[in-house]
Amino acid sequence: MALETGDPAPDFALPGAGGETIRLADLKGHKVVLYFYPKDDTSGCTLEAQGFNALLDAFTAANAKVIGVSPDSVKSHDKFRAKYGLTFPLASDEAKAMLEAYGVWVEKSMYGRKYMGVERTTMLLDREGRIGRIWPKVKVPGHADEVLQAARDLA
């Protein structure tokens, strides 16, 4: 069943870059931008991460926490963060349980070959942990700006 606006966000606790554990329960009282991306250090994912990182002060001013989530390992996240100077948390879901709970681990197709992967998606959660907005099949250019405006507008 796909998540919809107004649904409670599925709980999670995932290992993050730098040895931290990222828990939804610890984020109550803040708006949360969960952006799901396929793979560290690929062109689209790097541009998306850089877009959110460049606007991090503005997200903080809007009382919003930004968290990137992919199935890459914590070690991969650590290298990705260091290489591009990313200062927000990256969560690792190698087991894909959280990605499945959020409905972003899907069958994809490239050149006629079907495989499972992350559908680039962003979800904005309100202060109570409910889904305020969903951006499916994200196109990277301008996306971080659009999410920031939505975070500012979300009560």
XYZ file of N, CA and C in Angstrom:
465
model
N 0.845 -1.187 0.000
C 0.000 0.000 0.000
C 0.885 1.243 0.000
N 0.650 2.139 -0.903
C 1.452 3.343 -1.018
C 1.071 4.344 0.070
N 2.063 5.075 0.549
C 1.815 6.122 1.530
C 1.191 7.329 0.834
N 0.374 8.056 1.593
C -0.286 9.236 1.058
C -0.138 10.390 2.031
N -0.356 11.585 1.536
C -0.330 12.768 2.389
C -1.305 12.573 3.549
N -0.840 12.900 4.762
C -1.656 12.749 5.963
C -1.389 11.459 6.720
N -0.785 10.473 6.055
C -0.459 9.212 6.725
C 0.659 9.425 7.739
N 0.645 8.645 8.835
C 1.796 8.691 9.729
C 3.005 8.072 9.018
N 4.158 8.697 9.168
C 5.377 8.174 8.555
C 5.795 6.910 9.301
N 6.134 5.846 8.590
C 6.599 4.626 9.257
C 7.853 4.913 10.094
N 7.866 4.358 11.302
C 8.995 4.555 12.203
C 10.235 3.881 11.635
N 11.391 4.399 11.998
C 12.638 3.781 11.571
C 13.764 4.152 12.521
N 14.782 3.323 12.547
C 16.051 3.591 13.229
C 17.121 2.988 12.325
N 17.943 3.842 11.732
C 18.938 3.388 10.763
C 20.324 3.892 11.136
N 21.360 3.111 10.787
C 22.711 3.615 10.998
C 22.991 4.749 10.019
N 23.728 5.732 10.508
C 24.058 6.869 9.676
C 25.547 7.063 9.543
N 25.903 7.922 8.616
C 27.307 8.270 8.422
C 27.856 8.831 9.728
N 29.114 8.557 10.004
C 29.738 9.067 11.214
C 29.378 8.277 12.454
N 28.737 7.117 12.297
C 28.436 6.254 13.427
C 27.172 6.600 14.195
N 26.417 7.604 13.735
C 25.188 7.951 14.448
C 24.050 7.005 14.080
N 23.030 6.970 14.927
C 21.797 6.252 14.611
C 20.725 7.305 14.378
N 20.043 7.194 13.262
C 19.014 8.160 12.888
C 17.659 7.514 13.152
N 16.899 8.131 14.074
C 15.598 7.602 14.480
C 14.515 8.650 14.207
N 13.417 8.206 13.639
C 12.298 9.129 13.412
C 11.809 9.692 14.745
N 11.770 8.875 15.781
C 11.278 9.313 17.087
C 12.077 10.493 17.630
N 13.368 10.566 17.323
C 14.221 11.662 17.799
C 13.956 12.972 17.065
N 13.187 12.923 15.978
C 12.964 14.095 15.131
C 11.610 14.752 15.378
N 10.808 14.197 16.301
C 9.497 14.790 16.611
C 9.684 16.242 17.019
N 8.775 17.088 16.591
C 8.864 18.505 16.882
C 9.549 19.292 15.781
N 10.152 18.575 14.842
C 10.777 19.200 13.681
C 10.064 18.722 12.424
N 10.081 19.555 11.399
C 9.702 19.078 10.078
C 10.888 18.271 9.572
N 10.620 17.231 8.800
C 11.689 16.358 8.323
C 11.563 16.180 6.818
N 12.676 16.424 6.129
C 12.766 16.157 4.700
C 13.499 14.830 4.555
N 12.779 13.797 4.137
C 13.389 12.505 3.843
C 13.522 12.426 2.337
N 14.747 12.417 1.876
C 14.898 12.256 0.435
C 15.596 10.931 0.170
N 14.959 10.150 -0.673
C 15.415 8.804 -1.007
C 16.124 8.862 -2.347
N 17.340 8.337 -2.395
C 18.122 8.409 -3.623
C 18.779 7.056 -3.897
N 19.055 6.751 -5.167
C 19.551 5.429 -5.530
C 20.968 5.078 -5.075
N 21.948 6.001 -5.256
C 23.332 5.573 -5.028
C 24.253 6.757 -4.773
N 25.134 6.585 -3.777
C 26.150 7.591 -3.473
C 27.055 7.823 -4.674
N 27.493 9.066 -4.816
C 28.547 9.453 -5.751
C 28.227 9.161 -7.220
N 26.945 9.207 -7.575
C 26.552 9.168 -8.983
C 26.100 10.586 -9.336
N 26.057 10.904 -10.603
C 25.851 12.302 -11.004
C 24.563 12.908 -10.448
N 23.423 12.275 -10.671
C 22.148 12.829 -10.204
C 22.066 12.895 -8.693
N 22.545 11.859 -8.035
C 22.482 11.812 -6.575
C 23.418 12.838 -5.954
N 24.558 13.059 -6.586
C 25.497 14.073 -6.097
C 24.892 15.464 -6.243
N 24.295 15.759 -7.390
C 23.664 17.068 -7.597
C 22.522 17.295 -6.607
N 21.748 16.252 -6.351
C 20.642 16.376 -5.399
C 21.184 16.671 -4.003
N 22.192 15.919 -3.570
C 22.783 16.119 -2.245
C 23.377 17.521 -2.122
N 24.068 17.971 -3.152
C 24.658 19.309 -3.129
C 23.574 20.388 -3.066
N 22.453 20.146 -3.737
C 21.340 21.092 -3.696
C 20.787 21.249 -2.293
N 20.559 20.126 -1.605
C 20.057 20.197 -0.228
C 21.113 20.806 0.692
N 22.371 20.430 0.510
C 23.448 20.927 1.374
C 23.585 22.449 1.257
N 23.457 22.974 0.036
C 23.591 24.418 -0.189
C 22.487 25.206 0.519
N 21.340 24.578 0.739
C 20.194 25.258 1.363
C 19.996 24.856 2.822
N 20.974 24.184 3.399
C 20.806 23.635 4.750
C 20.476 24.708 5.786
N 21.122 25.867 5.727
C 20.814 26.937 6.685
C 19.359 27.385 6.555
N 18.871 27.459 5.337
C 17.481 27.858 5.114
C 16.514 26.780 5.627
N 16.869 25.508 5.444
C 16.029 24.435 6.002
C 16.018 24.523 7.523
N 17.174 24.766 8.121
C 17.258 24.889 9.581
C 16.391 26.056 10.056
N 16.435 27.168 9.349
C 15.610 28.332 9.699
C 14.117 28.007 9.600
N 13.762 27.061 8.730
C 12.361 26.629 8.581
C 12.022 25.495 9.553
N 12.930 25.223 10.501
C 12.769 24.145 11.490
C 12.610 22.785 10.817
N 13.373 22.579 9.744
C 13.303 21.313 9.007
C 14.670 20.628 9.013
N 14.658 19.340 9.283
C 15.862 18.509 9.237
C 15.879 17.784 7.899
N 17.031 17.744 7.248
C 17.187 17.040 5.974
C 17.934 15.740 6.225
N 17.389 14.645 5.711
C 18.032 13.341 5.837
C 17.968 12.635 4.490
N 19.120 12.216 3.993
C 19.185 11.421 2.783
C 19.190 9.948 3.141
N 18.494 9.129 2.361
C 18.407 7.692 2.626
C 18.672 6.919 1.340
N 19.570 5.953 1.411
C 19.818 5.050 0.290
C 20.219 3.689 0.835
N 20.276 2.683 -0.043
C 20.697 1.352 0.417
C 22.219 1.198 0.516
N 22.974 2.267 0.260
C 24.431 2.186 0.370
C 24.853 1.984 1.827
N 26.056 1.470 2.007
C 26.590 1.212 3.341
C 26.980 2.510 4.044
N 27.143 2.434 5.357
C 27.606 3.583 6.130
C 28.984 4.014 5.633
N 29.846 3.052 5.330
C 31.188 3.370 4.818
C 31.087 4.184 3.525
N 30.193 3.795 2.630
C 29.969 4.535 1.384
C 29.463 5.945 1.684
N 28.511 6.059 2.627
C 27.984 7.369 3.020
C 29.087 8.257 3.584
N 29.957 7.685 4.420
C 31.054 8.458 5.011
C 31.943 9.047 3.911
N 32.271 8.233 2.914
C 33.126 8.703 1.816
C 32.404 9.779 0.996
N 31.125 9.566 0.718
C 30.313 10.507 -0.059
C 30.237 11.864 0.657
N 29.961 11.820 1.960
C 29.871 13.065 2.731
C 31.207 13.809 2.723
N 32.279 13.072 2.931
C 33.606 13.701 2.980
C 33.990 14.296 1.623
N 33.726 13.561 0.561
C 34.125 14.005 -0.786
C 33.437 15.315 -1.180
N 32.165 15.479 -0.788
C 31.396 16.645 -1.217
C 31.088 17.625 -0.079
N 31.645 17.401 1.102
C 31.430 18.317 2.218
C 29.989 18.381 2.684
N 29.279 17.259 2.606
C 27.874 17.223 3.021
C 27.797 17.269 4.548
N 26.892 18.081 5.069
C 26.825 18.268 6.518
C 25.512 17.802 7.137
N 24.648 17.182 6.359
C 23.404 16.638 6.902
C 23.523 15.113 6.955
N 22.674 14.458 7.758
C 22.779 13.005 7.922
C 22.393 12.222 6.668
N 23.106 11.141 6.454
C 22.766 10.150 5.434
C 22.525 8.831 6.157
N 21.349 8.253 5.952
C 20.980 6.997 6.598
C 21.193 5.837 5.637
N 21.660 4.733 6.187
C 21.933 3.531 5.394
C 20.859 2.483 5.656
N 20.192 2.047 4.598
C 19.175 0.991 4.726
C 19.558 -0.177 3.817
N 20.654 -0.856 4.180
C 21.113 -1.986 3.373
C 20.085 -3.110 3.339
N 19.305 -3.272 4.413
C 18.285 -4.321 4.461
C 17.039 -3.940 3.648
N 16.902 -2.663 3.348
C 15.820 -2.110 2.525
C 14.449 -2.152 3.192
N 14.402 -2.416 4.494
C 13.119 -2.480 5.201
C 12.433 -1.118 5.254
N 13.189 -0.072 5.531
C 12.606 1.263 5.586
C 12.228 1.735 4.189
N 13.098 1.458 3.209
C 12.795 1.833 1.822
C 11.497 1.169 1.367
N 11.291 -0.088 1.759
C 10.047 -0.792 1.409
C 8.862 -0.193 2.155
N 9.042 0.130 3.437
C 7.950 0.697 4.235
C 7.474 2.035 3.657
N 8.393 2.777 3.074
C 8.042 4.067 2.477
C 7.644 3.943 1.002
N 7.687 2.729 0.473
C 7.212 2.479 -0.887
C 8.135 2.956 -1.985
N 9.434 3.121 -1.677
C 10.362 3.644 -2.685
C 11.316 2.574 -3.227
N 11.249 1.350 -2.701
C 12.028 0.223 -3.234
C 11.123 -0.459 -4.243
N 11.385 -0.222 -5.516
C 10.452 -0.623 -6.566
C 11.163 -1.324 -7.711
N 10.354 -1.986 -8.539
C 10.913 -2.572 -9.758
C 11.134 -1.455 -10.766
N 12.329 -1.451 -11.327
C 12.694 -0.455 -12.330
C 13.091 -1.184 -13.601
N 13.245 -0.436 -14.664
C 13.627 -1.038 -15.933
C 14.590 -0.111 -16.665
N 15.670 -0.702 -17.172
C 16.610 0.057 -17.988
C 17.077 -0.823 -19.131
N 16.953 -0.314 -20.337
C 17.343 -1.070 -21.532
C 16.680 -2.447 -21.567
N 15.421 -2.499 -21.134
C 14.668 -3.741 -21.171
C 14.940 -4.695 -20.020
N 15.914 -4.363 -19.165
C 16.239 -5.232 -18.031
C 15.508 -4.723 -16.787
N 14.833 -5.618 -16.097
C 14.113 -5.245 -14.881
C 14.990 -5.548 -13.671
N 14.925 -4.650 -12.683
C 15.707 -4.822 -11.461
C 15.037 -4.017 -10.351
N 15.414 -4.289 -9.112
C 14.876 -3.557 -7.969
C 15.825 -2.404 -7.641
N 15.242 -1.255 -7.303
C 16.049 -0.097 -6.950
C 15.206 0.978 -6.291
N 15.866 2.046 -5.886
C 15.203 3.169 -5.231
C 14.632 4.108 -6.288
N 13.352 4.417 -6.127
C 12.745 5.454 -6.963
C 13.005 6.783 -6.262
N 13.708 7.679 -6.937
C 14.070 8.971 -6.341
C 12.787 9.688 -5.911
N 12.628 9.822 -4.609
C 11.403 10.346 -4.014
C 11.781 11.218 -2.824
N 11.008 12.250 -2.563
C 11.195 13.059 -1.353
C 9.869 13.118 -0.619
N 9.944 13.016 0.711
C 8.759 13.167 1.554
C 9.050 14.219 2.614
N 8.106 15.122 2.794
C 8.192 16.149 3.824
C 7.244 15.758 4.942
N 7.797 15.577 6.137
C 6.996 15.189 7.295
C 6.751 16.419 8.165
N 5.560 16.469 8.756
C 5.266 17.579 9.658
C 5.866 17.302 11.046
N 5.660 18.217 11.966
C 6.263 18.112 13.309
C 5.753 16.911 14.102
N 4.606 16.388 13.698
C 4.015 15.231 14.391
C 4.406 13.907 13.740
N 5.166 13.960 12.660
C 5.579 12.725 11.995
C 4.594 12.223 10.952
N 3.744 13.106 10.482
C 2.814 12.750 9.407
C 3.357 13.277 8.080
N 2.985 12.600 7.006
C 3.459 12.993 5.684
C 2.693 14.224 5.218
N 3.433 15.301 5.004
C 2.827 16.559 4.574
C 2.821 16.723 3.066
N 3.825 16.137 2.421
C 3.908 16.238 0.955
C 4.826 15.143 0.437
N 4.533 14.669 -0.766
C 5.341 13.631 -1.419
C 5.694 14.105 -2.824
N 6.971 13.954 -3.172
C 7.438 14.210 -4.540
C 7.914 12.880 -5.106
N 7.118 12.217 -5.937
C 7.572 10.963 -6.553
C 8.392 11.250 -7.814
N 9.226 10.306 -8.181
C 10.003 10.382 -9.428
C 10.625 11.765 -9.617
N 11.405 12.166 -8.630
C 12.003 13.498 -8.584
C 12.935 13.761 -9.760
N 12.810 14.951 -10.304
C 13.787 15.495 -11.251
C 14.637 16.468 -10.439
N 15.951 16.302 -10.471
C 16.841 17.004 -9.551
C 16.886 18.526 -9.723
N 17.012 19.074 -10.924
C 17.158 20.530 -11.035
C 16.000 21.294 -10.375
N 16.335 22.176 -9.429
C 15.334 22.988 -8.742
C 14.575 22.279 -7.635
N 14.827 20.996 -7.439
C 14.040 20.230 -6.470
C 14.245 20.719 -5.039
N 15.482 20.915 -4.613
C 15.743 21.335 -3.226
C 15.047 22.659 -2.928
N 15.033 23.581 -3.890
C 14.346 24.866 -3.710
C 12.843 24.665 -3.510
N 12.263 23.773 -4.293
C 10.821 23.496 -4.183
C 10.490 22.881 -2.822
N 11.332 21.962 -2.362
C 11.112 21.322 -1.052
C 11.260 22.358 0.064
N 12.247 23.236 -0.057
C 12.425 24.295 0.944
C 11.187 25.166 1.039
N 10.619 25.569 -0.092
C 9.418 26.404 -0.056
C 8.264 25.651 0.618
N 8.129 24.379 0.325
C 7.071 23.576 0.956
C 7.311 23.466 2.464
N 8.572 23.319 2.868
C 8.898 23.235 4.308
C 8.548 24.542 5.011
N 8.807 25.653 4.344
C 8.447 26.961 4.918
C 6.931 27.100 5.053
N 6.196 26.578 4.073
C 4.742 26.711 4.052
C 4.034 25.747 4.996
N 4.692 24.640 5.360
C 4.075 23.617 6.206
C 4.012 24.123 7.644
N 2.821 24.066 8.233
C 2.657 24.551 9.614
C 3.458 23.744 10.608
